[in-house]
PDB file of C-alpha atoms and ligand atoms in Angstrom:
ATOM      1  CA  MET A   1     107.632 113.302  97.745  1.00 91.00           C
ATOM      2  CA  ILE A   2     108.093 110.211  96.917  1.00 94.00           C
ATOM      3  CA  ASN A   3     107.948 108.479  93.296  1.00 98.00           C
ATOM      4  CA  LEU A   4     107.796 104.784  92.496  1.00 98.00           C
ATOM      5  CA  VAL A   5     108.454 102.891  89.829  1.00 98.00           C
ATOM      6  CA  LEU A   6     106.795  99.169  90.035  1.00 98.00           C
ATOM      7  CA  PHE A   7     108.520  96.816  88.308  1.00 97.00           C
ATOM      8  CA  GLY A   8     108.137  93.286  87.047  1.00 97.00           C
ATOM      9  CA  LYS A   9     107.241  90.614  84.279  1.00 97.00           C
ATOM     10  CA  PRO A  10     103.307  90.796  83.498  1.00 95.00           C
ATOM     11  CA  GLY A  11     101.656  88.963  86.587  1.00 95.00           C
ATOM     12  CA  ALA A  12     104.286  89.526  89.284  1.00 96.00           C
ATOM     13  CA  GLY A  13     101.899  91.637  90.824  1.00 96.00           C
ATOM     14  CA  LYS A  14     102.114  95.290  90.630  1.00 97.00           C
ATOM     15  CA  GLY A  15      98.490  96.336  89.885  1.00 96.00           C
ATOM     16  CA  THR A  16      97.448  94.530  93.043  1.00 96.00           C
ATOM     17  CA  GLN A  17     100.277  95.918  95.392  1.00 98.00           C
ATOM     18  CA  ALA A  18      99.962  99.545  93.605  1.00 98.00           C
ATOM     19  CA  GLU A  19      96.207  99.562  95.132  1.00 97.00           C
ATOM     20  CA  PHE A  20      97.406  98.779  98.884  1.00 97.00           C
ATOM     21  CA  LEU A  21     101.061 101.115  98.308  1.00 97.00           C
ATOM     22  CA  LYS A  22      98.641 103.995  97.165  1.00 98.00           C
ATOM     23  CA  PHE A  23      96.928 104.395 100.428  1.00 97.00           C
ATOM     24  CA  LYS A  24     100.129 103.947 102.809  1.00 96.00           C
ATOM     25  CA  TYR A  25     101.748 106.610 100.834  1.00 96.00           C
ATOM     26  CA  HIS A  26      99.723 108.616  99.874  1.00 97.00           C
ATOM     27  CA  LEU A  27     100.765 108.264  95.710  1.00 98.00           C
ATOM     28  CA  PHE A  28      98.610 108.697  92.878  1.00 98.00           C
ATOM     29  CA  HIS A  29      98.562 105.351  91.111  1.00 98.00           C
ATOM     30  CA  ILE A  30      98.700 105.710  87.150  1.00 98.00           C
ATOM     31  CA  SER A  31      98.800 102.034  84.990  1.00 98.00           C
ATOM     32  CA  THR A  32      99.381 102.960  82.167  1.00 98.00           C
ATOM     33  CA  GLY A  33      97.711  99.619  80.710  1.00 97.00           C
ATOM     34  CA  ASP A  34      94.438 100.927  83.033  1.00 97.00           C
ATOM     35  CA  LEU A  35      94.234 103.776  81.480  1.00 98.00           C
ATOM     36  CA  PHE A  36      94.792 102.057  77.873  1.00 98.00           C
ATOM     37  CA  ARG A  37      92.051  99.637  78.687  1.00 96.00           C
ATOM     38  CA  HIS A  38      89.864 102.670  80.050  1.00 97.00           C
ATOM     39  CA  HIS A  39      90.172 104.581  76.210  1.00 97.00           C
ATOM     40  CA  ILE A  40      89.682 101.346  74.632  1.00 97.00           C
ATOM     41  CA  SER A  41      86.099 100.931  76.782  1.00 96.00           C
ATOM     42  CA  HIS A  42      85.092 104.101  76.095  1.00 98.00           C
ATOM     43  CA  LYS A  43      85.641 103.680  71.908  1.00 97.00           C
ATOM     44  CA  THR A  44      88.392 106.809  72.008  1.00 97.00           C
ATOM     45  CA  ASN A  45      90.348 107.841  69.335  1.00 97.00           C
ATOM     46  CA  LEU A  46      93.419 106.384  71.551  1.00 97.00           C
ATOM     47  CA  GLY A  47      91.697 103.305  72.666  1.00 97.00           C
ATOM     48  CA  GLN A  48      91.189 102.354  68.578  1.00 97.00           C
ATOM     49  CA  LEU A  49      94.852 103.419  68.255  1.00 97.00           C
ATOM     50  CA  VAL A  50      96.299 101.437  70.707  1.00 98.00           C
ATOM     51  CA  GLN A  51      93.474  97.957  70.865  1.00 97.00           C
ATOM     52  CA  SER A  52      95.770  95.862  68.212  1.00 95.00           C
ATOM     53  CA  TYR A  53      99.106  96.157  70.522  1.00 97.00           C
ATOM     54  CA  ILE A  54      97.111  95.273  73.452  1.00 96.00           C
ATOM     55  CA  ASN A  55      95.298  92.450  72.280  1.00 93.00           C
ATOM     56  CA  LYS A  56      98.016  90.657  70.850  1.00 93.00           C
ATOM     57  CA  GLY A  57     100.571  91.782  73.838  1.00 95.00           C
ATOM     58  CA  ASP A  58     103.004  94.011  72.207  1.00 97.00           C
ATOM     59  CA  LEU A  59     103.690  96.942  73.673  1.00 98.00           C
ATOM     60  CA  VAL A  60     101.969 100.680  72.848  1.00 98.00           C
ATOM     61  CA  PRO A  61     104.492 102.595  70.553  1.00 98.00           C
ATOM     62  CA  ASP A  62     106.633 104.794  72.686  1.00 98.00           C
ATOM     63  CA  GLN A  63     105.570 108.394  71.968  1.00 98.00           C
ATOM     64  CA  VAL A  64     102.176 107.208  72.369  1.00 98.00           C
ATOM     65  CA  THR A  65     102.328 105.950  75.894  1.00 98.00           C
ATOM     66  CA  ILE A  66     104.877 109.482  77.278  1.00 98.00           C
ATOM     67  CA  ASP A  67     102.413 111.459  75.801  1.00 98.00           C
ATOM     68  CA  ILE A  68      99.492 109.544  77.844  1.00 97.00           C
ATOM     69  CA  LEU A  69     101.687 109.365  80.929  1.00 98.00           C
ATOM     70  CA  LYS A  70     102.695 113.075  80.714  1.00 98.00           C
ATOM     71  CA  ASP A  71      98.842 113.998  80.299  1.00 97.00           C
ATOM     72  CA  VAL A  72      97.922 112.440  83.438  1.00 97.00           C
ATOM     73  CA  VAL A  73     101.205 113.533  85.587  1.00 98.00           C
ATOM     74  CA  GLU A  74     100.179 117.281  84.828  1.00 97.00           C
ATOM     75  CA  THR A  75      96.092 116.959  85.405  1.00 97.00           C
ATOM     76  CA  HIS A  76      97.222 115.811  88.789  1.00 97.00           C
ATOM     77  CA  ALA A  77     100.470 118.396  89.406  1.00 93.00           C
ATOM     78  CA  ASP A  78      98.803 118.469  93.350  1.00 95.00           C
ATOM     79  CA  ALA A  79      99.544 114.782  93.801  1.00 97.00           C
ATOM     80  CA  LYS A  80     102.189 113.930  96.921  1.00 95.00           C
ATOM     81  CA  GLY A  81     104.242 111.777  94.449  1.00 97.00           C
ATOM     82  CA  PHE A  82     103.142 109.074  92.356  1.00 98.00           C
ATOM     83  CA  ILE A  83     103.694 105.114  91.777  1.00 98.00           C
ATOM     84  CA  PHE A  84     103.937 104.296  88.171  1.00 98.00           C
ATOM     85  CA  ASP A  85     102.665 100.563  87.503  1.00 98.00           C
ATOM     86  CA  GLY A  86     103.567  99.672  84.286  1.00 98.00           C
ATOM     87  CA  PHE A  87     105.676 102.400  83.229  1.00 98.00           C
ATOM     88  CA  PRO A  88     108.341 102.685  81.667  1.00 98.00           C
ATOM     89  CA  ARG A  89     109.020  99.683  79.845  1.00 98.00           C
ATOM     90  CA  THR A  90     111.459 100.446  77.308  1.00 98.00           C
ATOM     91  CA  THR A  91     114.643 102.767  77.551  1.00 98.00           C
ATOM     92  CA  LYS A  92     113.483 105.612  75.705  1.00 98.00           C
ATOM     93  CA  GLN A  93     110.208 106.187  77.997  1.00 98.00           C
ATOM     94  CA  ALA A  94     112.291 105.568  80.731  1.00 98.00           C
ATOM     95  CA  GLU A  95     114.713 108.435  79.681  1.00 98.00           C
ATOM     96  CA  ALA A  96     111.570 110.369  79.019  1.00 98.00           C
ATOM     97  CA  LEU A  97     110.372 110.002  82.225  1.00 98.00           C
ATOM     98  CA  ASP A  98     113.453 111.273  83.751  1.00 98.00           C
ATOM     99  CA  LYS A  99     113.570 114.238  81.666  1.00 98.00           C
ATOM    100  CA  PHE A 100     109.985 115.075  82.885  1.00 98.00           C
ATOM    101  CA  LEU A 101     110.266 114.796  86.194  1.00 98.00           C
ATOM    102  CA  SER A 102     113.515 116.453  86.350  1.00 98.00           C
ATOM    103  CA  GLU A 103     112.115 119.702  84.462  1.00 97.00           C
ATOM    104  CA  LYS A 104     109.419 119.507  87.176  1.00 95.00           C
ATOM    105  CA  SER A 105     112.449 118.919  89.903  1.00 95.00           C
ATOM    106  CA  MET A 106     111.226 115.594  90.556  1.00 96.00           C
ATOM    107  CA  GLU A 107     112.420 112.371  90.198  1.00 97.00           C
ATOM    108  CA  ILE A 108     111.984 108.849  90.758  1.00 98.00           C
ATOM    109  CA  SER A 109     112.733 108.080  94.342  1.00 97.00           C
ATOM    110  CA  ALA A 110     113.197 104.073  93.851  1.00 97.00           C
ATOM    111  CA  THR A 111     112.450 101.106  91.452  1.00 98.00           C
ATOM    112  CA  LEU A 112     110.967  98.233  92.945  1.00 98.00           C
ATOM    113  CA  ALA A 113     110.934  95.276  91.034  1.00 98.00           C
ATOM    114  CA  LEU A 114     108.443  92.260  91.924  1.00 98.00           C
ATOM    115  CA  GLU A 115     110.134  88.820  91.245  1.00 97.00           C
ATOM    116  CA  ALA A 116     108.899  85.502  90.141  1.00 96.00           C
ATOM    117  CA  ASP A 117     109.635  82.728  88.186  1.00 94.00           C
ATOM    118  CA  ASP A 118     108.115  82.649  84.696  1.00 91.00           C
ATOM    119  CA  ASP A 119     106.148  79.613  85.471  1.00 90.00           C
ATOM    120  CA  VAL A 120     104.107  80.500  88.442  1.00 91.00           C
ATOM    121  CA  LEU A 121     103.079  83.953  86.440  1.00 94.00           C
ATOM    122  CA  VAL A 122     101.768  82.266  83.521  1.00 91.00           C
ATOM    123  CA  GLU A 123      99.792  80.037  85.871  1.00 90.00           C
ATOM    124  CA  ARG A 124      98.620  83.194  87.486  1.00 91.00           C
ATOM    125  CA  LEU A 125      97.678  85.163  84.319  1.00 93.00           C
ATOM    126  CA  VAL A 126      95.834  82.334  82.699  1.00 90.00           C
ATOM    127  CA  ASN A 127      94.269  81.752  86.055  1.00 91.00           C
ATOM    128  CA  ARG A 128      93.037  85.798  85.940  1.00 91.00           C
ATOM    129  CA  GLY A 129      91.969  85.182  82.593  1.00 90.00           C
ATOM    130  CA  LYS A 130      89.190  83.430  83.827  1.00 90.00           C
ATOM    131  CA  THR A 131      87.757  86.563  84.995  1.00 91.00           C
ATOM    132  CA  SER A 132      89.255  89.885  84.430  1.00 87.00           C
ATOM    133  CA  GLY A 133      87.773  89.564  80.664  1.00 86.00           C
ATOM    134  CA  ARG A 134      91.423  90.881  79.466  1.00 89.00           C
ATOM    135  CA  VAL A 135      91.825  89.824  75.751  1.00 88.00           C
ATOM    136  CA  ASP A 136      95.326  89.008  76.323  1.00 92.00           C
ATOM    137  CA  ASP A 137      94.857  87.186  79.682  1.00 90.00           C
ATOM    138  CA  GLN A 138      93.132  84.697  77.808  1.00 87.00           C
ATOM    139  CA  ASP A 139      95.431  82.332  75.891  1.00 86.00           C
ATOM    140  CA  GLU A 140      99.149  80.994  76.434  1.00 87.00           C
ATOM    141  CA  GLU A 141     100.646  82.489  72.505  1.00 89.00           C
ATOM    142  CA  LYS A 142      99.392  86.194  74.020  1.00 91.00           C
ATOM    143  CA  ILE A 143     100.566  85.421  77.804  1.00 92.00           C
ATOM    144  CA  ARG A 144     104.462  84.151  75.838  1.00 91.00           C
ATOM    145  CA  ASN A 145     104.443  87.001  73.529  1.00 94.00           C
ATOM    146  CA  ARG A 146     104.078  89.668  76.760  1.00 95.00           C
ATOM    147  CA  PHE A 147     107.150  87.637  78.187  1.00 95.00           C
ATOM    148  CA  GLU A 148     108.906  88.020  75.073  1.00 96.00           C
ATOM    149  CA  GLU A 149     108.578  92.025  74.921  1.00 97.00           C
ATOM    150  CA  TYR A 150     109.382  92.250  78.412  1.00 97.00           C
ATOM    151  CA  ASN A 151     112.378  90.004  77.875  1.00 97.00           C
ATOM    152  CA  ASN A 152     113.117  91.969  74.734  1.00 98.00           C
ATOM    153  CA  LYS A 153     112.035  95.869  75.168  1.00 98.00           C
ATOM    154  CA  THR A 154     111.808  96.143  79.546  1.00 98.00           C
ATOM    155  CA  ALA A 155     114.361  94.061  81.368  1.00 97.00           C
ATOM    156  CA  SER A 156     117.650  96.067  80.450  1.00 97.00           C
ATOM    157  CA  LEU A 157     115.710  98.758  82.616  1.00 98.00           C
ATOM    158  CA  ARG A 158     116.841  97.107  85.618  1.00 98.00           C
ATOM    159  CA  ASP A 159     120.604  98.394  84.541  1.00 98.00           C
ATOM    160  CA  PHE A 160     119.051 102.008  83.869  1.00 98.00           C
ATOM    161  CA  TYR A 161     117.970 101.878  87.332  1.00 98.00           C
ATOM    162  CA  GLU A 162     120.705  99.962  88.835  1.00 98.00           C
ATOM    163  CA  ASP A 163     123.498 102.360  87.517  1.00 98.00           C
ATOM    164  CA  GLN A 164     121.329 105.042  89.164  1.00 98.00           C
ATOM    165  CA  GLY A 165     121.438 102.907  92.191  1.00 97.00           C
ATOM    166  CA  LYS A 166     117.489 102.969  92.294  1.00 97.00           C
ATOM    167  CA  PHE A 167     116.722  99.318  91.255  1.00 98.00           C
ATOM    168  CA  HIS A 168     115.382  96.850  94.436  1.00 98.00           C
ATOM    169  CA  SER A 169     114.707  93.439  94.193  1.00 97.00           C
ATOM    170  CA  VAL A 170     111.725  91.678  96.314  1.00 97.00           C
ATOM    171  CA  ASN A 171     110.403  88.403  96.572  1.00 97.00           C
ATOM    172  CA  GLY A 172     106.691  88.399  94.846  1.00 97.00           C
ATOM    173  CA  ILE A 173     105.769  85.032  95.475  1.00 96.00           C
ATOM    174  CA  GLY A 174     104.017  84.802  98.774  1.00 95.00           C
ATOM    175  CA  SER A 175     100.509  85.958  99.651  1.00 95.00           C
ATOM    176  CA  ILE A 176      99.381  89.456  98.801  1.00 96.00           C
ATOM    177  CA  ASP A 177     100.393  90.335 102.347  1.00 97.00           C
ATOM    178  CA  GLU A 178     103.167  89.459 102.813  1.00 98.00           C
ATOM    179  CA  ILE A 179     104.543  91.084 100.004  1.00 98.00           C
ATOM    180  CA  THR A 180     102.837  94.212 100.675  1.00 98.00           C
ATOM    181  CA  GLN A 181     105.042  94.068 104.324  1.00 98.00           C
ATOM    182  CA  ARG A 182     108.416  93.466 102.312  1.00 98.00           C
ATOM    183  CA  LEU A 183     107.977  96.110 100.406  1.00 98.00           C
ATOM    184  CA  THR A 184     106.575  98.692 102.913  1.00 97.00           C
ATOM    185  CA  ALA A 185     110.126  97.586 104.772  1.00 97.00           C
ATOM    186  CA  LEU A 186     112.019  98.508 102.137  1.00 96.00           C
ATOM    187  CA  ILE A 187     109.915 102.128 101.339  1.00 96.00           C
ATOM    188  CA  ASN A 188     110.409 102.979 105.005  1.00 95.00           C
ATOM    189  CA  GLY A 189     113.917 102.331 104.338  1.00 93.00           C
ATOM    190  CA  LEU A 190     114.431 104.488 101.958  1.00 89.00           C
ATOM    191  CA  ILE A 191     112.279 107.393 103.070  1.00 82.00           C
TER     192      ILE A 191
HETATM  193  P1  LIG B   1      99.238  96.217  82.287  1.00 70.91           P
HETATM  194  O1  LIG B   1      98.145  96.364  82.242  1.00 70.91           O
HETATM  195  O2  LIG B   1     100.507  96.354  82.794  1.00 70.91           O
HETATM  196  O3  LIG B   1      99.891  94.526  81.648  1.00 70.91           O
HETATM  197  O4  LIG B   1      99.722  96.491  80.201  1.00 70.91           O
HETATM  198  C1  LIG B   1      99.035  96.039  79.318  1.00 70.91           C
HETATM  199  C2  LIG B   1      99.380  96.231  78.200  1.00 70.91           C
HETATM  200  O5  LIG B   1      99.106  97.617  77.574  1.00 70.91           O
HETATM  201  C3  LIG B   1     100.492  95.898  77.528  1.00 70.91           C
HETATM  202  O6  LIG B   1     101.016  94.474  77.087  1.00 70.91           O
HETATM  203  C4  LIG B   1     101.056  96.857  76.580  1.00 70.91           C
HETATM  204  O7  LIG B   1     100.360  95.939  75.438  1.00 70.91           O
HETATM  205  C5  LIG B   1     100.253  98.012  77.336  1.00 70.91           C
HETATM  206  N1  LIG B   1     100.804  99.198  77.720  1.00 70.91           N
HETATM  207  C6  LIG B   1     100.809  99.090  79.187  1.00 70.91           C
HETATM  208  N2  LIG B   1     102.395 100.149  79.701  1.00 70.91           N
HETATM  209  C7  LIG B   1     102.844 100.083  78.796  1.00 70.91           C
HETATM  210  C8  LIG B   1     104.331 100.911  78.397  1.00 70.91           C
HETATM  211  N3  LIG B   1     104.821 101.359  79.436  1.00 70.91           N
HETATM  212  N4  LIG B   1     104.458 100.516  77.312  1.00 70.91           N
HETATM  213  C9  LIG B   1     104.149 100.158  75.615  1.00 70.91           C
HETATM  214  N5  LIG B   1     102.861  99.621  76.257  1.00 70.91           N
HETATM  215  C10 LIG B   1     102.099  99.484  77.434  1.00 70.91           C
END
């Protein structure tokens, strides 16, 4: 079983690459951001709870996020493996994920970080905002806040996974195809 974490700043291409990798390696793709947006668009209680965090570009509280993640893993217990996209984003989430997986005799196989400079990412997000309909892509202040959240709460996960020998950096600049090839070369060397 392979379980991958796709890691990177907003706009790094995690969701785009997860779409390719899930087919190639038969993995179940879990994007906490997509799950939250689904709840918001269906006006569920959870959607109402998380909406203001997401629209401002703040992280959703850990426990809410951990609970939804566990719930999706549990309901897809027959999956051949998972690709986690946008989770974990805090040390508390990473620790909860390790504990949860180990209780199921599972573990993270590798964390793949898509690396790109902030100015490239901001430009990508502003462009995406023209068509994505995502409130948090619409103005630069919200985008900057998402980067701040990343720097303050998420960036340290690099050390968390490096300490486990599971952290791998990939150049996230280039065509979608080129980046997919870099990721698959790396994954093929790990499995
Ligand atoms: P994404 O689609 O991954 O860019 O996530 C969009 C937004 O959803 C983030 O800016 C957060 O508000 C929220 N979100 C997604 N994943 C998480 C997470 N693991 N922890 C906290 N908030 C999250």
